[in-house]
Structure formats: C-alpha cells, structure tokens
Coordinates of C-alpha atoms and ligand atoms in Angstrom, one line a residue:
X16 CA 122.4 164.4 121.2
X17 CA 119.4 162.0 120.6
X18 CA 120.6 158.5 119.9
X19 CA 119.5 157.1 116.6
X20 CA 119.0 153.2 116.7
X21 CA 118.1 150.8 114.0
X22 CA 114.9 149.5 113.8
X23 CA 112.9 146.9 112.0
X24 CA 110.5 148.5 110.2
X25 CA 109.0 145.9 107.9
X26 CA 109.0 142.3 107.5
X27 CA 108.0 139.4 104.6
X28 CA 109.0 136.0 104.4
X29 CA 108.9 133.8 101.1
X30 CA 108.1 129.5 101.2
X31 CA 108.6 127.6 98.5
X32 CA 105.3 125.5 98.1
X33 CA 106.0 121.6 97.7
X34 CA 105.0 120.2 101.8
X35 CA 107.4 117.3 102.6
X36 CA 106.3 115.6 105.6
X37 CA 107.4 113.3 107.8
X38 CA 105.1 110.1 106.5
X39 CA 107.0 111.2 103.1
X40 CA 110.2 110.8 105.0
X41 CA 109.2 107.9 106.4
X42 CA 109.2 106.2 103.0
X43 CA 112.8 107.4 102.0
X44 CA 114.4 106.5 104.9
X45 CA 113.5 104.7 108.5
X46 CA 111.7 106.6 110.4
X47 CA 108.3 107.6 111.7
X48 CA 106.0 110.5 112.8
X49 CA 106.4 110.2 116.5
X50 CA 109.9 109.9 116.5
X51 CA 110.6 113.3 114.6
X52 CA 107.7 114.9 116.7
X53 CA 108.5 114.0 120.2
X54 CA 112.3 114.4 119.5
X55 CA 112.3 117.4 117.2
X56 CA 108.8 119.2 117.3
X57 CA 108.8 119.1 113.1
X58 CA 105.7 117.8 111.1
X59 CA 106.9 119.0 107.7
X60 CA 109.1 121.4 106.1
X61 CA 108.7 123.0 102.8
X62 CA 111.4 122.4 99.7
X63 CA 112.0 124.0 96.5
X64 CA 111.8 121.4 94.0
X65 CA 111.8 124.0 90.6
X66 CA 114.8 123.7 88.7
X67 CA 117.3 126.2 88.0
X68 CA 115.7 128.3 91.2
X69 CA 118.1 128.6 94.0
X70 CA 119.3 130.7 96.9
X71 CA 118.9 134.0 95.4
X72 CA 115.5 133.1 94.1
X73 CA 113.6 132.7 97.6
X74 CA 115.7 136.5 98.8
X75 CA 114.1 137.9 95.7
X76 CA 110.6 136.6 96.0
X77 CA 110.9 137.8 100.1
X78 CA 112.7 141.2 98.6
X79 CA 110.1 141.8 96.0
X80 CA 107.6 141.4 98.5
X81 CA 109.2 143.5 101.3
X82 CA 109.6 146.6 99.2
X83 CA 105.5 146.3 97.8
X84 CA 104.0 145.8 101.1
X85 CA 106.5 149.3 103.0
X86 CA 106.1 151.0 99.8
X87 CA 109.9 151.5 99.2
X88 CA 111.4 152.2 95.3
X89 CA 114.1 149.4 94.7
X90 CA 116.6 152.2 94.1
X91 CA 116.4 153.8 97.5
X92 CA 117.8 150.7 99.3
X93 CA 121.6 151.1 100.1
X94 CA 122.5 148.1 101.0
X95 CA 121.0 144.6 101.0
X96 CA 123.1 141.7 103.6
X97 CA 122.3 137.8 102.8
X98 CA 122.6 135.2 105.4
X99 CA 123.2 132.1 103.9
X100 CA 124.9 129.1 104.3
X101 CA 123.4 127.6 100.9
X102 CA 124.9 130.8 98.3
X103 CA 123.9 130.2 95.1
X104 CA 127.8 129.7 94.0
X105 CA 130.8 130.5 96.0
X106 CA 130.6 133.0 93.9
X107 CA 129.3 135.8 93.0
X108 CA 127.4 136.7 96.0
X109 CA 123.6 136.1 96.8
X110 CA 123.5 140.0 97.7
X111 CA 124.3 140.5 93.9
X112 CA 122.2 138.3 92.3
X113 CA 119.5 139.2 94.6
X114 CA 120.5 143.0 93.8
X115 CA 120.0 142.3 90.3
X116 CA 116.9 140.0 89.9
X117 CA 114.4 142.6 93.0
X118 CA 116.2 145.9 90.7
X119 CA 118.0 147.2 93.6
X120 CA 120.3 149.7 91.4
X121 CA 121.7 152.1 93.7
X122 CA 122.5 149.4 96.7
X123 CA 125.9 147.3 97.5
X124 CA 126.0 144.4 99.6
X125 CA 127.4 141.0 100.9
X126 CA 126.8 137.5 101.8
X127 CA 127.4 136.6 105.8
X128 CA 127.9 133.1 106.9
X129 CA 127.3 132.3 110.4
X130 CA 124.7 129.4 109.7
X131 CA 121.7 129.1 112.4
X132 CA 123.0 132.7 113.2
X133 CA 122.9 134.4 110.9
X134 CA 120.1 136.4 111.2
X135 CA 121.3 137.7 114.8
X136 CA 124.9 138.3 113.2
X137 CA 123.1 140.6 110.0
X138 CA 121.0 142.3 112.5
X139 CA 123.9 143.6 114.8
X140 CA 126.1 143.9 111.3
X141 CA 123.2 146.2 110.0
X142 CA 122.8 148.3 113.0
X143 CA 126.1 149.7 113.0
X144 CA 125.5 150.5 109.5
X145 CA 122.7 152.3 110.1
X146 CA 123.9 153.7 113.4
X147 CA 126.9 155.3 111.8
X148 CA 124.7 157.9 110.6
X149 CA 125.5 156.9 106.8
X150 CA 122.2 154.6 105.8
X151 CA 118.9 154.8 106.2
X152 CA 117.9 151.6 104.1
X153 CA 119.0 148.3 105.0
X154 CA 117.6 144.7 103.8
X155 CA 118.7 142.0 105.9
X156 CA 117.7 138.1 104.6
X157 CA 118.2 135.3 105.9
X158 CA 117.8 132.0 103.3
X159 CA 118.9 128.5 102.9
X160 CA 118.2 126.1 100.7
X161 CA 119.0 123.1 102.9
X162 CA 118.0 120.9 100.7
X163 CA 120.9 120.6 98.7
X164 CA 123.5 120.2 101.6
X165 CA 121.1 117.5 103.2
X166 CA 122.1 113.9 102.4
X167 CA 118.2 112.3 101.8
X168 CA 119.5 109.2 102.8
X169 CA 120.7 109.7 106.5
X170 CA 117.8 110.0 108.6
X171 CA 119.8 111.5 111.6
X172 CA 119.6 114.7 109.4
X173 CA 117.5 115.0 106.7
X174 CA 114.5 115.0 109.2
X175 CA 115.4 118.5 110.5
X176 CA 116.2 120.9 107.2
X177 CA 114.1 122.9 105.4
X178 CA 113.8 125.7 102.8
X179 CA 112.6 129.0 102.9
X180 CA 113.7 133.4 103.1
X181 CA 112.7 136.2 104.9
X182 CA 113.6 140.0 104.7
X183 CA 113.7 142.4 107.1
X184 CA 113.5 146.3 106.3
X185 CA 116.3 148.6 108.8
X186 CA 115.9 152.1 109.5
X187 CA 117.1 154.6 111.7
X188 CA 114.8 155.9 114.5
X189 CA 115.5 158.3 117.2
X190 CA 112.9 156.6 119.4
X191 CA 113.2 154.0 121.6
X192 CA 112.8 151.4 119.5
X193 CA 114.6 148.8 118.0
X194 CA 117.9 146.9 118.4
X195 CA 118.5 147.6 121.7
X196 CA 120.7 145.4 123.2
X197 CA 123.7 142.0 121.8
X198 CA 125.4 139.5 122.7
X199 CA 127.3 137.8 120.2
X200 CA 129.4 134.7 120.2
X201 CA 131.6 132.6 117.8
X202 CA 134.1 129.4 118.6
X203 CA 135.7 127.1 116.3
X204 CA 134.9 123.9 118.3
X205 CA 131.7 123.6 116.5
X206 CA 133.3 122.9 113.2
X207 CA 134.2 119.1 114.3
X208 CA 130.8 118.7 115.2
X209 CA 128.5 120.2 112.4
X210 CA 130.3 120.9 108.8
X211 CA 129.8 120.4 105.3
X212 CA 133.3 118.7 104.5
X213 CA 133.7 119.2 101.0
X214 CA 133.4 122.0 98.3
X215 CA 135.7 124.2 100.2
X216 CA 139.3 125.4 99.7
X217 CA 140.0 123.1 102.3
X218 CA 138.9 119.9 100.4
X219 CA 137.3 120.5 96.5
X220 CA 134.8 117.9 95.5
X221 CA 136.4 115.1 93.8
X222 CA 135.3 111.5 93.2
X223 CA 136.4 110.6 96.7
X224 CA 134.7 113.3 98.7
X225 CA 131.5 112.4 96.4
X226 CA 131.9 108.6 97.1
X227 CA 132.1 109.5 101.1
X228 CA 129.1 112.0 100.9
X229 CA 130.9 115.2 102.3
X230 CA 129.0 117.3 100.0
X231 CA 126.3 116.5 102.4
X232 CA 126.3 118.4 105.8
X233 CA 127.0 116.4 108.8
X234 CA 126.0 116.8 112.3
X235 CA 126.9 115.2 115.9
X236 CA 123.3 116.1 117.1
X237 CA 123.7 114.9 120.6
X238 CA 126.9 117.7 120.9
X239 CA 125.5 120.1 119.2
X240 CA 122.0 119.5 121.4
X241 CA 124.4 120.1 124.6
X242 CA 125.9 122.7 123.4
X243 CA 123.1 124.8 121.9
X244 CA 120.9 123.9 125.1
X245 CA 123.4 125.9 127.1
X246 CA 124.8 128.7 124.9
X247 CA 121.3 129.9 123.7
X248 CA 120.2 129.9 127.1
X249 CA 122.8 131.4 128.9
X250 CA 123.3 134.6 125.9
X251 CA 119.4 135.1 126.2
X252 CA 120.2 135.5 129.9
X253 CA 123.0 137.9 129.9
X254 CA 121.2 140.3 127.8
X255 CA 118.0 140.1 129.7
X256 CA 120.0 140.6 133.1
X257 CA 121.9 143.4 131.5
X258 CA 119.1 145.4 130.8
X259 CA 117.3 144.3 134.2
X260 CA 114.8 142.6 132.1
X261 CA 112.7 139.3 133.8
X262 CA 110.2 137.2 131.7
X263 CA 107.5 139.6 132.6
X264 CA 108.9 142.4 130.3
X265 CA 109.4 140.3 127.8
X266 CA 106.6 140.6 125.1
X267 CA 107.7 137.2 122.9
X268 CA 111.2 135.7 122.8
X269 CA 112.2 134.9 119.0
X270 CA 114.3 131.5 118.9
X271 CA 116.5 129.6 116.3
X272 CA 114.1 126.5 115.1
X273 CA 116.0 123.8 115.4
X274 CA 114.5 121.7 118.2
X275 CA 111.3 122.4 120.3
X276 CA 113.1 120.7 123.3
X277 CA 116.7 123.5 122.7
X278 CA 113.7 126.0 122.9
X279 CA 111.7 125.1 125.5
X280 CA 114.9 125.1 127.7
X281 CA 116.0 128.6 126.6
X282 CA 112.1 130.0 127.2
X283 CA 113.0 128.1 130.7
X284 CA 115.5 130.0 131.3
X285 CA 114.5 133.1 130.2
X286 CA 110.9 132.8 132.8
X287 CA 109.0 132.4 129.8
X288 CA 105.8 130.6 129.3
X289 CA 104.8 129.0 126.1
X290 CA 102.4 131.2 125.2
X291 CA 105.5 134.4 124.9
X292 CA 107.6 132.0 122.6
X293 CA 107.1 132.0 119.0
X294 CA 107.0 128.2 117.6
X295 CA 106.5 127.4 113.6
X296 CA 109.5 125.1 113.5
X297 CA 106.0 122.3 112.9
X298 CA 105.3 123.4 109.6
X299 CA 109.1 125.0 108.5
X300 CA 111.6 122.9 110.5
X301 CA 114.9 124.3 110.4
X302 CA 115.6 126.9 107.7
X303 CA 118.7 128.5 109.1
X304 CA 119.1 131.7 109.0
X305 CA 115.3 132.0 107.6
X306 CA 113.8 130.6 110.9
X307 CA 114.1 134.4 113.5
X308 CA 112.9 136.3 110.4
X309 CA 110.1 133.9 109.3
X310 CA 108.8 134.2 113.0
X311 CA 108.3 137.8 113.0
X312 CA 107.0 137.7 109.3
X313 CA 104.3 135.0 110.9
X314 CA 103.8 137.0 114.2
X315 CA 103.8 140.9 112.5
X316 CA 100.3 140.8 113.3
X317 CA 100.3 140.0 116.9
X318 CA 102.8 142.6 117.3
X319 CA 103.2 145.7 119.1
X320 CA 105.3 148.7 118.6
X321 CA 107.1 148.8 121.7
X322 CA 107.0 145.2 122.5
X323 CA 110.3 144.1 124.5
X324 CA 111.9 140.8 122.3
X325 CA 114.3 138.7 122.4
X326 CA 115.8 136.8 119.6
X327 CA 118.4 133.8 120.6
X328 CA 120.3 131.6 118.2
X329 CA 122.4 129.0 118.4
X330 CA 124.4 126.9 114.5
X331 CA 127.3 125.5 112.9
X332 CA 130.8 127.6 114.2
X333 CA 130.1 127.3 117.1
X334 CA 128.0 130.7 116.6
X335 CA 125.1 131.9 118.9
X336 CA 123.7 134.8 120.9
X337 CA 120.8 137.2 121.5
X338 CA 119.6 140.3 120.6
X339 CA 117.1 142.2 122.8
X340 CA 115.0 144.2 120.7
X341 CA 111.8 146.5 120.9
X342 CA 109.7 146.1 117.8
X343 CA 109.3 149.2 115.5
X344 CA 105.6 149.2 114.8
X345 CA 102.3 148.6 114.5
X346 CA 100.6 146.2 111.8
X347 CA 97.8 148.5 109.9
Ligands
ACO24 N1 114.4 108.5 113.0 C1 114.3 107.6 113.7 N2 115.4 107.3 114.7 C2 116.5 107.9 114.7 C3 116.2 109.0 113.9 C4 115.1 109.3 113.3 N3 115.1 110.5 111.8 N4 117.6 109.7 113.8 C5 118.1 109.5 114.6 N5 117.5 108.5 115.2 C6 118.5 107.3 115.8 C7 119.2 107.5 116.3 O1 120.0 106.1 115.5 C8 119.5 106.3 117.6 O2 119.8 105.6 117.6 P1 120.5 104.0 118.1 O3 120.0 104.9 120.2 O4 120.1 103.1 117.9 O5 121.8 104.6 117.8 C9 118.3 107.3 118.6 O6 117.5 107.8 117.4 C10 118.9 108.4 118.9 O7 119.4 109.0 118.3 P2 120.4 110.7 119.3 O8 121.2 111.0 117.8 O9 120.6 109.9 120.7 O10 118.5 111.4 119.6 P3 118.7 112.3 120.0 O11 117.5 112.9 120.5 O12 120.2 114.1 120.1 O13 118.1 113.7 118.8 C11 119.0 115.3 117.6 C12 118.6 113.9 117.4 C13 116.9 115.8 117.1 C14 119.6 115.7 115.7 C15 119.3 117.0 117.9 O14 120.8 116.0 118.7 C16 119.5 118.2 118.3 O15 118.1 118.5 117.9 N6 120.3 118.5 118.1 C17 121.0 120.3 118.2 C18 120.7 120.7 116.8 C19 120.7 121.8 116.6 O16 120.3 122.4 117.2 N7 121.8 122.1 115.5 C20 122.3 123.9 115.4 C21 121.5 124.3 114.3 S1 121.8 123.5 112.7 C22 123.1 124.6 111.8 O17 123.6 125.4 112.3 C23 122.9 124.0 110.1

C-alpha cells in the first residue's frame, strides 16, 4: 500500500509595515544597537500599530494571500490550526475569527499554544490529520502579536520580539515528500523561567497584577538560553541520526529565530555551514510561532522539490523539537 505523507504545498507571510529599529528602542530604554546585535543578532522588528487590529488580522492576511497564491477556493479548506500565544481573546479562538475573516466557510479550527515551538507542534498535528486519510487541505498558521505582551520599559525583553504571521497549505502526497520524522518534547520546567503570570485562571488581572506588571512576558534570559542551546541542538541531532542524515544531506536548517547565538550552536552541532542556515532574525526579531513559516516564505524561491530541511524550535513550557521535512514543490 502506498504511504500517504503530509507535504507543504504553498507558503505565504504577512508583516506589519511599522519598523521598530534598535535606534528607536534605544530612545525608549537603556540599550544600544551594538548590545542588541552582538547578544541577539536583531537589527529591527515589525510592530502592528493599527488600532483595532490583532493576531487574527495578521493571520487572515497571510491566509488570504496563501489561497490566491495556491489557487485554492476558501471553501475547500477543511481545517485551520492557528499556532499562537497572543490570541485576540481567551475565546473565541483565533482560528474561528480567521475562518470568518478569510471566508473559510466549510472549515473547523482550533488554536495551538506551544509558544515558539507552536509551528512545529502544529505541523506534526496537521500531519496526523492528513495521514489519517480524512483530510485533504489543511491551513497551518503561525501568528503572534508579541508587542501586546511585551513590556517596553524592560530592556531585557523588549528588544527581542516582533509581530508577524505566516501560513502554509498542507496536502497529502504519495511521493517521498513532506514530513518524514519528528522529535517533539515538552516539560513543565520552563514555566518558572518564561511565562506571562496574569490573565489566566491562576491569576486573573487585578489592579495588583497590573501594578506588578504581571500582564507582560517574563523571561529569565540566561536560564532559557542554556536550555535552548542544548535542547534545540539535541532534537535536531536526534532526528538526523535516526534518519542517517549528515550535514552534507541537508539543504537547509530552518531554526526558530530567538537568538543568533542559539541558531549558530544548533547549526554547528548539525554539521552545517552558515550558507545552509535560514536567518531573518535581523529584520523581524522573534515573532514566536511565526518565525519558521516566515523563513520558509522568505526562502521559498530557493527551495527545490525534494530538498531535505531540518526544522528546529525551542520555546516557553519548555517546548522544543525538530522535524525532518522534504520540501514539496519547485516555485514557479
Ligand atoms: N541592552 C543593554 N544591556 C542589557 C540589555 C539591553 N537590551 N538587556 C540586558 N542587558 C544587560 C543586563 O542587565 C546585564 O547587565 P548586568 O551584567 O549589569 O546585570 C547584561 O546586559 C547581561 O545580561 P544577560 O541576561 O546575561 O545577557 P545575555 O547574554 O544572557 O543575553 C538574552 C540576554 C539575549 C535574552 C539571552 O539570554 C537569550 O537569548 N535568551 C534566550 C531567549 C530564548 O530563546 N527564548 C525562547 C523563546 S521565547 C518564547 O518562547 C516566547
């Protein structure tokens, strides 16, 4: 019997127009371009400034463009998975809003929260729906409006994040393409080092939580860094070893864009030179669930059908992992 695999058959991204540079940040907090560049590799990031716009609007733009690009009718989409930690509201879920705004009238959908690992967790999830044989067209979105949970008085976090969204179409294939293997992990240890304390059922927002600035993202950068460097590299190595892949077999490493130093360490462990590493952190910063699909979108024209890609991510939870993906198409 022919094995059905799940392949990415189109990708599209969307970014807000406003560019927040390191120079502008250095007028807001005590920081400078040199510190940010050497510690993170980030030069600028995009911020959604338009009043009344939210994560679902960025996701919808990415999805609408994806449908046009791939020549797909909105009513042919069966399932939408939106990976985000910055939903428009606690409920309804962002996927429902995307279905409405993008006219996906026959789809059902849900949000997936795995912080910066959202996209790879979502890709594994979508793969299970496709390989079950029941689903033929799934849209997977990574979208985050990090500017809504970042404290722009805290120099240790506000320089890191940006807003953005990207979507992929996932379809079945009987060719040796698509998701080949995955290595995904979650532990609860990361909760103490990376969190947003207020606004959930544990600590609803009160005057006190606002005064303590607990409605903003908290990160113990050094501890997160230590875990991230090891875990991302371990996961990429595990998936490569299991599939007998060396650096020579890999066309591209597609790493989550949190910090250039973490990306360099992962590439080194995987035996990959810089020219095989997708890197756009300098222009978008960390867009959380959107970083990996935004890389695929930026590099789409250079990708060839059958290219071996290693996706790797690490984020809040902690959550982390790696996916071995054979690229599904040549760009026309
Ligand atoms: N500008 C200038 N100085 C700064 C800044 C800044 N923006 N931020 C911190 N500093 C200072 C600190 O106050 C500290 O000063 P001190 O020595 O006088 O106390 C000094 O710089 C060094 O600070 P560190 O925290 O040790 O800096 P580090 O080299 O660890 O870099 C960073 C910080 C970039 C945050 C790094 O720790 C990191 O990348 N961590 C991992 C991020 C990550 O992967 N997150 C996971 C994904 S996010 C998600 O899931 C939502």
